[in-house]
PDB file of C-alpha atoms and ligand atoms in Angstrom:
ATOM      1  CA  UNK S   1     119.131  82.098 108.064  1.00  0.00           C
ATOM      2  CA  UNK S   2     116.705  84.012 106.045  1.00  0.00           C
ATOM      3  CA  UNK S   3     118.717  84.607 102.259  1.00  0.00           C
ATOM      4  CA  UNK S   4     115.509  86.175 100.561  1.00  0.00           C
ATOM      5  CA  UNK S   5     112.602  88.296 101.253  1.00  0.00           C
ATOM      6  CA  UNK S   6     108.576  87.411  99.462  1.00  0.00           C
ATOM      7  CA  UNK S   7     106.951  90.984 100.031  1.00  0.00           C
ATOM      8  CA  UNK S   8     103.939  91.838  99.517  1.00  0.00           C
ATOM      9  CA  UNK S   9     102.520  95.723  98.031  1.00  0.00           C
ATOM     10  CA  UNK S  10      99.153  97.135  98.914  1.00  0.00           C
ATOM     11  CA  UNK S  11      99.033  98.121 102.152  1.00  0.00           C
ATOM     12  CA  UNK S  12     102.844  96.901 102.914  1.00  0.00           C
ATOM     13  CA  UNK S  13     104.832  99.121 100.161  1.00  0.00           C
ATOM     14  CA  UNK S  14     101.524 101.463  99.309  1.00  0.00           C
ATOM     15  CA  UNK S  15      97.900 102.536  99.662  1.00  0.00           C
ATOM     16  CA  UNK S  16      96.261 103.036  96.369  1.00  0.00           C
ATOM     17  CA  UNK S  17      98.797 105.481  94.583  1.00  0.00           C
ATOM     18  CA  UNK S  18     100.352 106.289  97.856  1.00  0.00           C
ATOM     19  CA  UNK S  19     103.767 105.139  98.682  1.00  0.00           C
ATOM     20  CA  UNK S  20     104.146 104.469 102.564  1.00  0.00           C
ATOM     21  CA  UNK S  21     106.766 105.680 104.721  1.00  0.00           C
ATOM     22  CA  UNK S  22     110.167 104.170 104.174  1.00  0.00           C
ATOM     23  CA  UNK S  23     108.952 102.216 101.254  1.00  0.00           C
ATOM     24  CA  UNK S  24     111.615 102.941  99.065  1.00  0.00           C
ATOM     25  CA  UNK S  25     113.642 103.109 101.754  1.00  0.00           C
ATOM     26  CA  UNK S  26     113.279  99.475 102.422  1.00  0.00           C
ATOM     27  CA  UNK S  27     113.638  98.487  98.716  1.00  0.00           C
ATOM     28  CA  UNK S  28     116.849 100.661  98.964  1.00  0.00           C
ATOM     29  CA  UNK S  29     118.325  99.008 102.109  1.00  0.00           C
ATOM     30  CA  UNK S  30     117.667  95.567 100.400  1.00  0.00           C
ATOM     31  CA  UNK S  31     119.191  96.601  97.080  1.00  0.00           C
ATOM     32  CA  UNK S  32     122.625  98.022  99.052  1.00  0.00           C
ATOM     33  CA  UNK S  33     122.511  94.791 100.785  1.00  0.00           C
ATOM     34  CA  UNK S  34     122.516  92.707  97.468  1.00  0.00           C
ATOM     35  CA  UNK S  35     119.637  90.397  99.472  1.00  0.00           C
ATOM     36  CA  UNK S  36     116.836  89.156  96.505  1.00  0.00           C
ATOM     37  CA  UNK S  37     113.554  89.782  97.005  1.00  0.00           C
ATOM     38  CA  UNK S  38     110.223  89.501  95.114  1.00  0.00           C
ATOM     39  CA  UNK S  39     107.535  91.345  95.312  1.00  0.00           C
ATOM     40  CA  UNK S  40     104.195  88.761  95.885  1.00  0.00           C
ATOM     41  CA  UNK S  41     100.691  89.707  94.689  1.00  0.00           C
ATOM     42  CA  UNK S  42      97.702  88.248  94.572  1.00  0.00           C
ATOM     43  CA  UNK S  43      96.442  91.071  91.665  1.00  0.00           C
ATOM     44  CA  UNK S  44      95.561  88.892  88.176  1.00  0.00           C
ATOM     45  CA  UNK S  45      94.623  91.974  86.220  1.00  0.00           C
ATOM     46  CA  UNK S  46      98.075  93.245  86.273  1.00  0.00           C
ATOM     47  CA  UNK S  47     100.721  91.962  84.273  1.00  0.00           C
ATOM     48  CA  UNK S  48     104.558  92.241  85.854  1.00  0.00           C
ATOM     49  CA  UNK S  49     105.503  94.820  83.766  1.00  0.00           C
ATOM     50  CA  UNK S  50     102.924  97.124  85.048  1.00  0.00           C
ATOM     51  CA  UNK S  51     103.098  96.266  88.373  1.00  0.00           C
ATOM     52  CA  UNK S  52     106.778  97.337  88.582  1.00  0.00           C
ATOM     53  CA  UNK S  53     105.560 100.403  86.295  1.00  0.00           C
ATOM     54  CA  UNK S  54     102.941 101.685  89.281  1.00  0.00           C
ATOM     55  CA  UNK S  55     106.081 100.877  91.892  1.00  0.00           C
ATOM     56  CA  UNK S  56     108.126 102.927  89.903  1.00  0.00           C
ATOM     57  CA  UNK S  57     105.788 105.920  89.216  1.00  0.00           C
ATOM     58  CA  UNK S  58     105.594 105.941  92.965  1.00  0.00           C
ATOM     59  CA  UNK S  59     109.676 106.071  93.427  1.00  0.00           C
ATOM     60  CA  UNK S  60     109.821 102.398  94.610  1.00  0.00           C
ATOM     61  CA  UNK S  61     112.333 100.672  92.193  1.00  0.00           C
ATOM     62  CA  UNK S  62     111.249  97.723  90.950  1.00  0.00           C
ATOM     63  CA  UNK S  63     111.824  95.657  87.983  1.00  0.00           C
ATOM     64  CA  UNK S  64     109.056  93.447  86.068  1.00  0.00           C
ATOM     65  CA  UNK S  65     111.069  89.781  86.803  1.00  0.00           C
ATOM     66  CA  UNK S  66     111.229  90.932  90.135  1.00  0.00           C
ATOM     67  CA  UNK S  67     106.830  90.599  90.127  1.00  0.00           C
ATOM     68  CA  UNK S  68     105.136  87.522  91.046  1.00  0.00           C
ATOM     69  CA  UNK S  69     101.433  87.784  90.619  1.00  0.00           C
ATOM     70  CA  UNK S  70      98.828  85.414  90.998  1.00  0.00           C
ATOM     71  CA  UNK S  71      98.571  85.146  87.332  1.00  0.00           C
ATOM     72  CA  UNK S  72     101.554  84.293  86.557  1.00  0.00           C
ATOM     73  CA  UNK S  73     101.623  81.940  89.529  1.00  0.00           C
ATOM     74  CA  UNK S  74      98.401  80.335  88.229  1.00  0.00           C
ATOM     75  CA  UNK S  75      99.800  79.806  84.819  1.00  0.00           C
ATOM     76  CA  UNK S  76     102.948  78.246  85.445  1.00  0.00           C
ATOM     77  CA  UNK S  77     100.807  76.256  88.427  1.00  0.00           C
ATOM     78  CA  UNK S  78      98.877  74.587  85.186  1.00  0.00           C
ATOM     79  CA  UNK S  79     101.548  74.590  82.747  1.00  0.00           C
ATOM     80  CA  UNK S  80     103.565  71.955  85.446  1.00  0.00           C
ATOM     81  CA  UNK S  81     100.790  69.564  85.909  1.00  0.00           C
ATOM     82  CA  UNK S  82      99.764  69.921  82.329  1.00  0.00           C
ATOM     83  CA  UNK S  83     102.605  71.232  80.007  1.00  0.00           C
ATOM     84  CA  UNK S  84     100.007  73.211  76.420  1.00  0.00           C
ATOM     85  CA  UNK S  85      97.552  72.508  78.566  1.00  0.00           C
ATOM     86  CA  UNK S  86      94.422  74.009  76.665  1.00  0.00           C
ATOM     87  CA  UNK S  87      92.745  76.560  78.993  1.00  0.00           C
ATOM     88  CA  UNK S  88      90.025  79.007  78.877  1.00  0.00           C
ATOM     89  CA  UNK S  89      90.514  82.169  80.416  1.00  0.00           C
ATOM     90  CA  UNK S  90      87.735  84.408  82.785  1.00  0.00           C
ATOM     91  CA  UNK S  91      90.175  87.727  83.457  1.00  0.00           C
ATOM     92  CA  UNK S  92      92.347  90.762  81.961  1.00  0.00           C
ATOM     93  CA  UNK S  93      95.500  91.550  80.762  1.00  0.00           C
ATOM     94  CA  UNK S  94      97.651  90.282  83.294  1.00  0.00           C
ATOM     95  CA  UNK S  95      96.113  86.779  83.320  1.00  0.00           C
ATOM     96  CA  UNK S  96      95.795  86.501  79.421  1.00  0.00           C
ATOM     97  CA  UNK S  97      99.836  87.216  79.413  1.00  0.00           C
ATOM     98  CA  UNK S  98     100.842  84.940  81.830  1.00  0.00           C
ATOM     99  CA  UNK S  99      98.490  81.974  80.267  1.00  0.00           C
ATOM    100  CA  UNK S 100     100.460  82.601  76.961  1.00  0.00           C
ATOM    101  CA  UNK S 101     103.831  83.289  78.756  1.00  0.00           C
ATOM    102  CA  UNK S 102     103.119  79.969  79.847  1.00  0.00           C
ATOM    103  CA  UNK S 103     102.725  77.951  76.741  1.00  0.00           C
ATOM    104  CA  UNK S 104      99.222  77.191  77.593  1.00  0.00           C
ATOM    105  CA  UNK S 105      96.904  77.243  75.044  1.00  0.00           C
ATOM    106  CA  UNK S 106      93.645  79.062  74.838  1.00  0.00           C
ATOM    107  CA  UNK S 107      90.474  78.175  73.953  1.00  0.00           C
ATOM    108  CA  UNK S 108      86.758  78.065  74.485  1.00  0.00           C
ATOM    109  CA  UNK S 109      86.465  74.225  72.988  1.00  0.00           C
ATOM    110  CA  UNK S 110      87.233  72.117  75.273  1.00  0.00           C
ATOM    111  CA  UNK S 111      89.144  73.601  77.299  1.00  0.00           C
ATOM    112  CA  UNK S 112      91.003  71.328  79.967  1.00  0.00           C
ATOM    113  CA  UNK S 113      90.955  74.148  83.039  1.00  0.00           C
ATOM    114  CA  UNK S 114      88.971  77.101  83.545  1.00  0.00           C
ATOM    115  CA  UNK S 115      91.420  79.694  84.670  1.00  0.00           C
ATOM    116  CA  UNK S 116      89.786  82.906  86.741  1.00  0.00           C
ATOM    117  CA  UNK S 117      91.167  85.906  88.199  1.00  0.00           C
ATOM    118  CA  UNK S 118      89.642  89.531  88.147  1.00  0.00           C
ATOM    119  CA  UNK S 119      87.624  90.263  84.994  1.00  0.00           C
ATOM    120  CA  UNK S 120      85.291  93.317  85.091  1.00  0.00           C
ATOM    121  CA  UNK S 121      83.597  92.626  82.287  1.00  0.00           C
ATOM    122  CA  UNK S 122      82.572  89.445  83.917  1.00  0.00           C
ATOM    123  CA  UNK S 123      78.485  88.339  82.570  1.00  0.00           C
ATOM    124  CA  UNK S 124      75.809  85.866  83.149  1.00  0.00           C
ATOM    125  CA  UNK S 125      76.841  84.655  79.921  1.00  0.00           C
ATOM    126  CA  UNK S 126      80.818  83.638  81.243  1.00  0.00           C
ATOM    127  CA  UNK S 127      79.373  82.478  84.182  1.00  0.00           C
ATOM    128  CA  UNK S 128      77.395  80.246  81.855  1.00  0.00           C
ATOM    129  CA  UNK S 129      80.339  79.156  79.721  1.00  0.00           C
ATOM    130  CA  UNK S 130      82.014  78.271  82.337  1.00  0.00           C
ATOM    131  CA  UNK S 131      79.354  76.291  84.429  1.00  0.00           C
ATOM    132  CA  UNK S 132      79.407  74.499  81.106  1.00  0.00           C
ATOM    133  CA  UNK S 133      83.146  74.135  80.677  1.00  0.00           C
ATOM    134  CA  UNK S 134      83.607  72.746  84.450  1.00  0.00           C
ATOM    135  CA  UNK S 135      80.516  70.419  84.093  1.00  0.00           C
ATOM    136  CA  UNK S 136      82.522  68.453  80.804  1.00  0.00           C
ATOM    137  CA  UNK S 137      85.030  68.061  83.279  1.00  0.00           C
ATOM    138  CA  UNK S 138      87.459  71.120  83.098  1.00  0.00           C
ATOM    139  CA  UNK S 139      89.409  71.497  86.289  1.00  0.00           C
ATOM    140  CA  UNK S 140      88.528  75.190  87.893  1.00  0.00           C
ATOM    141  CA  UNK S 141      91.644  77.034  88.459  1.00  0.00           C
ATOM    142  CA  UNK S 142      91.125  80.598  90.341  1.00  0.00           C
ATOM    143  CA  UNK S 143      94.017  83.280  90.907  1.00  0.00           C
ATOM    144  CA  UNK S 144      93.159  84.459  94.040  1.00  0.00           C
ATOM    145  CA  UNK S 145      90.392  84.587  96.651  1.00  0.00           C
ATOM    146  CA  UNK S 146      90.059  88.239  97.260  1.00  0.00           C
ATOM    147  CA  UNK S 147      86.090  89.067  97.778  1.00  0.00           C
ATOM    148  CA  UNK S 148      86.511  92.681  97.590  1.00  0.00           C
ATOM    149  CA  UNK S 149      89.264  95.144  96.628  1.00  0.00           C
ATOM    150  CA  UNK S 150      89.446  98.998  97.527  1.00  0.00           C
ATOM    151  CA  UNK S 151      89.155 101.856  95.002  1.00  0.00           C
ATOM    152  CA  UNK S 152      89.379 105.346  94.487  1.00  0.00           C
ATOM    153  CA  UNK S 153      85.609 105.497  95.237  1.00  0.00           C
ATOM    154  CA  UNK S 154      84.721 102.766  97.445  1.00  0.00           C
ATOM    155  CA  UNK S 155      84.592  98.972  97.548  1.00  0.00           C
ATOM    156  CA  UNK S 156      84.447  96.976  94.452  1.00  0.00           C
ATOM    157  CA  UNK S 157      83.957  92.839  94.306  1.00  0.00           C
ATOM    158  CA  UNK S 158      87.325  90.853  93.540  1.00  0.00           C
ATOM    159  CA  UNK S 159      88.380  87.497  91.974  1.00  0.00           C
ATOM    160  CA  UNK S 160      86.974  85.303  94.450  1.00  0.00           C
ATOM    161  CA  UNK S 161      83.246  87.131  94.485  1.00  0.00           C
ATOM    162  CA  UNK S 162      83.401  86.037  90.492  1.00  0.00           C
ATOM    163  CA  UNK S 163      85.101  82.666  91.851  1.00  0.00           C
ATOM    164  CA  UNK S 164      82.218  82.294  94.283  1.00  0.00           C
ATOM    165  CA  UNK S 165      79.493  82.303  91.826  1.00  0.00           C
ATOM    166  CA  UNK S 166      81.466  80.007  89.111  1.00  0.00           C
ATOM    167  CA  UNK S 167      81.641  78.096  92.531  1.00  0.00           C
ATOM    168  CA  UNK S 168      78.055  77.957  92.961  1.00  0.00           C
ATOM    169  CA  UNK S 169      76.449  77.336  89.572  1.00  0.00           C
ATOM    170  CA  UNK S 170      79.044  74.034  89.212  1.00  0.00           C
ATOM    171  CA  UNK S 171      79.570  73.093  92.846  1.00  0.00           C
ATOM    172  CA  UNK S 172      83.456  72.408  91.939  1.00  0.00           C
ATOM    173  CA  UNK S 173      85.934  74.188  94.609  1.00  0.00           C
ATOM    174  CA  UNK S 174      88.521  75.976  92.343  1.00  0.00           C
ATOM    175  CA  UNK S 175      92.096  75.737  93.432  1.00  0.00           C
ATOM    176  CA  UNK S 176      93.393  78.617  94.561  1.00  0.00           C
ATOM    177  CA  UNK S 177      96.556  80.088  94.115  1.00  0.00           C
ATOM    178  CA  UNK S 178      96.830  83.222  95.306  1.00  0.00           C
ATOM    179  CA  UNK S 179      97.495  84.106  99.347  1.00  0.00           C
ATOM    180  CA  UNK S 180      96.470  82.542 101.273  1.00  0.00           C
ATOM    181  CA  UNK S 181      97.310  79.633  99.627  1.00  0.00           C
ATOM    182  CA  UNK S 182     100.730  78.701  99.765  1.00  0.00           C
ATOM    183  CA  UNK S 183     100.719  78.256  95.941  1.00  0.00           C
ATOM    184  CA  UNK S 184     101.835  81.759  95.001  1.00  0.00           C
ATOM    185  CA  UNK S 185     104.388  81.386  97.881  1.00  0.00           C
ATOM    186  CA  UNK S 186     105.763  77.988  96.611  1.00  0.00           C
ATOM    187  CA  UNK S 187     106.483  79.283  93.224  1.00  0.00           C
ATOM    188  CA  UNK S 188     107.986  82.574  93.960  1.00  0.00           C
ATOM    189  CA  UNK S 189     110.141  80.212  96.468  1.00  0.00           C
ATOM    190  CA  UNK S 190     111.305  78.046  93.980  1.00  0.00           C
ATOM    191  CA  UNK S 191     112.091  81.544  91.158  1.00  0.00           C
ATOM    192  CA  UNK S 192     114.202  82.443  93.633  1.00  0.00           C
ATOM    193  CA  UNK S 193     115.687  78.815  93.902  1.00  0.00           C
ATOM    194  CA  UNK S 194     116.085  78.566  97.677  1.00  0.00           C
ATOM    195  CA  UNK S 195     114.499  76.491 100.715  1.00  0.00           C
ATOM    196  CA  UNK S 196     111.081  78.169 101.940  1.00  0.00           C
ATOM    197  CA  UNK S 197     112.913  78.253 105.427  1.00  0.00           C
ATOM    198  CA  UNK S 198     116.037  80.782 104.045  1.00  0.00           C
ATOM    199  CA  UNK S 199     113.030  82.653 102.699  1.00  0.00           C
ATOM    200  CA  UNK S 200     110.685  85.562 104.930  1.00  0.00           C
ATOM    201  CA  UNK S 201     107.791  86.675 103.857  1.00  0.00           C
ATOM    202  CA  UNK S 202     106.667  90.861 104.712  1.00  0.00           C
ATOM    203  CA  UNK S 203     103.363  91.095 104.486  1.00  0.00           C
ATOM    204  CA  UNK S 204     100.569  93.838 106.650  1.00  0.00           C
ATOM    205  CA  UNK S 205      97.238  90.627 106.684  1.00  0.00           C
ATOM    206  CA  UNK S 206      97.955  88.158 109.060  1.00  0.00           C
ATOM    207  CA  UNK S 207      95.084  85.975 107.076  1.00  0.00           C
ATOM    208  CA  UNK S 208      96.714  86.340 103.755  1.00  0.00           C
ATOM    209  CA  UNK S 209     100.617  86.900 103.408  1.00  0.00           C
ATOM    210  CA  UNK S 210     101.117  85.441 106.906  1.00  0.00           C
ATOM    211  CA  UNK S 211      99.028  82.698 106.523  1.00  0.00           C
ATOM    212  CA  UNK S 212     100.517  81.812 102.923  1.00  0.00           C
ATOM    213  CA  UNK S 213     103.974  82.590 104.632  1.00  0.00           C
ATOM    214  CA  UNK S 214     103.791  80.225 107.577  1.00  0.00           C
ATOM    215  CA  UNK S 215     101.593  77.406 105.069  1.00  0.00           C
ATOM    216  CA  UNK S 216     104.745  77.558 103.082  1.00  0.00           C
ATOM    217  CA  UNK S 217     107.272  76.757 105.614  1.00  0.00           C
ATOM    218  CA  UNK S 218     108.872  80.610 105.595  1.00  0.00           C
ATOM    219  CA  UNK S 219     109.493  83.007 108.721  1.00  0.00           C
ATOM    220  CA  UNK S 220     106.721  85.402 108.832  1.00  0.00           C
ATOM    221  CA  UNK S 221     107.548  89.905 109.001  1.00  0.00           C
ATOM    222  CA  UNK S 222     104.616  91.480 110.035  1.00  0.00           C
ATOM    223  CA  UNK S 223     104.282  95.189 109.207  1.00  0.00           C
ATOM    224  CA  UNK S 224     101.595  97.097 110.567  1.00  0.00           C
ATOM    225  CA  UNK S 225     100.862  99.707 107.979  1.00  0.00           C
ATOM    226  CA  UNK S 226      98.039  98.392 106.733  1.00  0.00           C
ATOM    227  CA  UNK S 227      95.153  95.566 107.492  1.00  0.00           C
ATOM    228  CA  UNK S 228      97.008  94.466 110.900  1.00  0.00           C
ATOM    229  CA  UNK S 229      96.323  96.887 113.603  1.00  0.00           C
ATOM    230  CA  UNK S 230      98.144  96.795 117.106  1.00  0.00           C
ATOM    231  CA  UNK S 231      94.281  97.013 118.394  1.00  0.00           C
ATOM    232  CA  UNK S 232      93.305  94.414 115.947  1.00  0.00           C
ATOM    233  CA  UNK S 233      96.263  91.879 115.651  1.00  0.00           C
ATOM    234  CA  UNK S 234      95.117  89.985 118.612  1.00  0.00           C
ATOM    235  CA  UNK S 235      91.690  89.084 116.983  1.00  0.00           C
ATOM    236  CA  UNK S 236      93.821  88.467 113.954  1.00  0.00           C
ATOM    237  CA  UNK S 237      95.727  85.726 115.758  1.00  0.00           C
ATOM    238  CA  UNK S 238      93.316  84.048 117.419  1.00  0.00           C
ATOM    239  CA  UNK S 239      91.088  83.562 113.882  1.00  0.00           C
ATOM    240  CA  UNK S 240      94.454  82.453 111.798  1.00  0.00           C
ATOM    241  CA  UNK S 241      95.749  80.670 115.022  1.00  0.00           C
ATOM    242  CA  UNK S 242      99.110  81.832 113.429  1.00  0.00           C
ATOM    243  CA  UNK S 243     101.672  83.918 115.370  1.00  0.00           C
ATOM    244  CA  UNK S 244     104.148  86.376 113.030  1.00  0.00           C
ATOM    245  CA  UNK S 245     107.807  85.288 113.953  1.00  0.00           C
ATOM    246  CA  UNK S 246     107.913  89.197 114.261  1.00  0.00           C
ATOM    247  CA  UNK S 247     105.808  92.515 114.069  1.00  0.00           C
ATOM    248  CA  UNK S 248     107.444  96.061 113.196  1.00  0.00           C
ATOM    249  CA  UNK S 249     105.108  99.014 113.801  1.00  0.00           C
ATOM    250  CA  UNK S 250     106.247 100.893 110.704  1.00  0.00           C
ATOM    251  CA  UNK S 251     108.675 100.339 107.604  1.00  0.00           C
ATOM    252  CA  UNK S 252     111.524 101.977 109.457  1.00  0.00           C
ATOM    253  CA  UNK S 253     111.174  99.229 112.216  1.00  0.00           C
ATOM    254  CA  UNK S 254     111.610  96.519 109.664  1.00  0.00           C
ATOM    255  CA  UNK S 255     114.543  98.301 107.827  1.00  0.00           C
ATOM    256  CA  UNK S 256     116.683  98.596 111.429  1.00  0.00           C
ATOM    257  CA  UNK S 257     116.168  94.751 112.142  1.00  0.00           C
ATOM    258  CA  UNK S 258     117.151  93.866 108.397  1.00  0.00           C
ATOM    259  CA  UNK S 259     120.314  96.289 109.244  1.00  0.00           C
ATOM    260  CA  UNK S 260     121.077  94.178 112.068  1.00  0.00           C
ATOM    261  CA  UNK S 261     120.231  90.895 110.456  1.00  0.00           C
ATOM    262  CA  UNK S 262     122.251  91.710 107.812  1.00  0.00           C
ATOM    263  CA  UNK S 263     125.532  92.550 109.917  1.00  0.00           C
ATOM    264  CA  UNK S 264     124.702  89.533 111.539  1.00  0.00           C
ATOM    265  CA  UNK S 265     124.744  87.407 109.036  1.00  0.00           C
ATOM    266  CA  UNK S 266     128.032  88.518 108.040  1.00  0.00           C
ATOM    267  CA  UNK S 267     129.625  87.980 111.012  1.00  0.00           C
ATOM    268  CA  UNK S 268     128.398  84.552 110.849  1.00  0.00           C
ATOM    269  CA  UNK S 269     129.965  84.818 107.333  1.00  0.00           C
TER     270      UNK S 269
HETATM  271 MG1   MG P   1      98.632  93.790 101.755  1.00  0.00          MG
END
């Protein structure tokens, strides 16, 4: 029985700055139910706080412990193998906070991991400090694997385009945390202290949320307001060679079968 929901935001709960259709809705129908959920992204630049901030601006409630991001994932990710680990940092806000949320320690000497997410300043001379860092041995840590991201005025390159050259000038495959890795999905399972298998995951890419959703052992919501296209989610399959437990055509969809799940599940008491 599914006791929690991992959902995911841009192109699930919004586009951009613009809240989809029965977005808040769904956050609403969850909140009357009293059913946790978190909301799962694989944006490092970020901190919590300001995701919940841009949910909120957009009339989505949302609080900042309810925000797992792929920074925060990261950190904690490091700080249990390696409790003050000492780490050196390629990214923004978001990841900078979440490394000292941690307790990691950062540093440029000697740093035992190289942690990367988004960083828009990103130079020839980081990608040279940390070729150097991951040739002494430093293990290479990277938030997420996105290659490009939209914006207001067209594509721009993401985490993993930084990722892939750090990749190439040391020849060290980071691990990655974000989706679809089932990293992120692990450690929001385990904040919300149940079994992946009481856990779903709502997600609109069948390679990312779905794939992290079904790697991690959790039923898989497929919405298709964003990536996943009815004319597309065939293709979709067939390269993830994953099937979504279920697909809802809009948020509405999604909010009728939660009804009924819900009722359900009280019945069954
Ligand atoms: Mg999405």
């Amino acid at each position: 029985m599914i006791k929690a929901y991992l959902i995911d935001l841009d192109g699930t709960l919004y586009h951009g700055r613009h809240r989809i259709e029965g977005a808040d809705k769904l956050i609403q129908t969850l909140n009357e139910q009293a059913v946790p959920y978190l909301f799962v992204t694989n944006n490092s630049s970020r901190t919590p706080q300001g995701v919940a901030d841009h949910l909120n601006e957009m009339g989505i409630p949302a609080e900042a412990s309810q925000v797992c991001t792929s920074a925060v994932s990261a950190a904690e990710y490091v700080a249990e193998e390696s409790p003050g680990a000492k780490v050196a940092c390629i990214g923004e806000a978001g990841l900078l906070q979440a490394i000292d949320e941690a307790g990691l320690q950062r540093t440029e000497e000697k740093p035992e991991y190289v942690i990367q997410g988004i960083d828009r300043e990103f130079s020839y001379q980081k990608l040279t400090k940390a070729l150097r860092w991951i040739n002494d041995g430093a293990k290479s840590i990277l938030t997420n694997p996105d290659l490009q991201l939209p914006s207001d005025d067209g594509l721009t390159p993401g985490a993993g385009t930084i990722g892939a050259a750090i990749e190439a000038a040391t020849g060290v495959s980071p691990t990655v945390i974000g989706k679809p890795s089932s990293i992120i999905m692990k450690s929001a399972i385990e904040r919300l202290n149940l079994r992946a298998d009481e856990v779903a995951v709502i997600g609109d890419n069948m390679r990312t949320d779905i794939a992290a959703g079904a790697a991690a052992g959790c039923e898989t919501l497929l919405v298709l307001t964003g990536v996943t296209t009815k004319e597309n989610m065939d293709n979709h399959i067939s390269a993830t060679k994953i099937r979504p437990d279920h697909v809802f055509d809009n948020l509405h969809k999604l909010i009728e079968w939660l009804s009924q799940h819900a009722s359900q599940a009280s019945k069954k008491g």
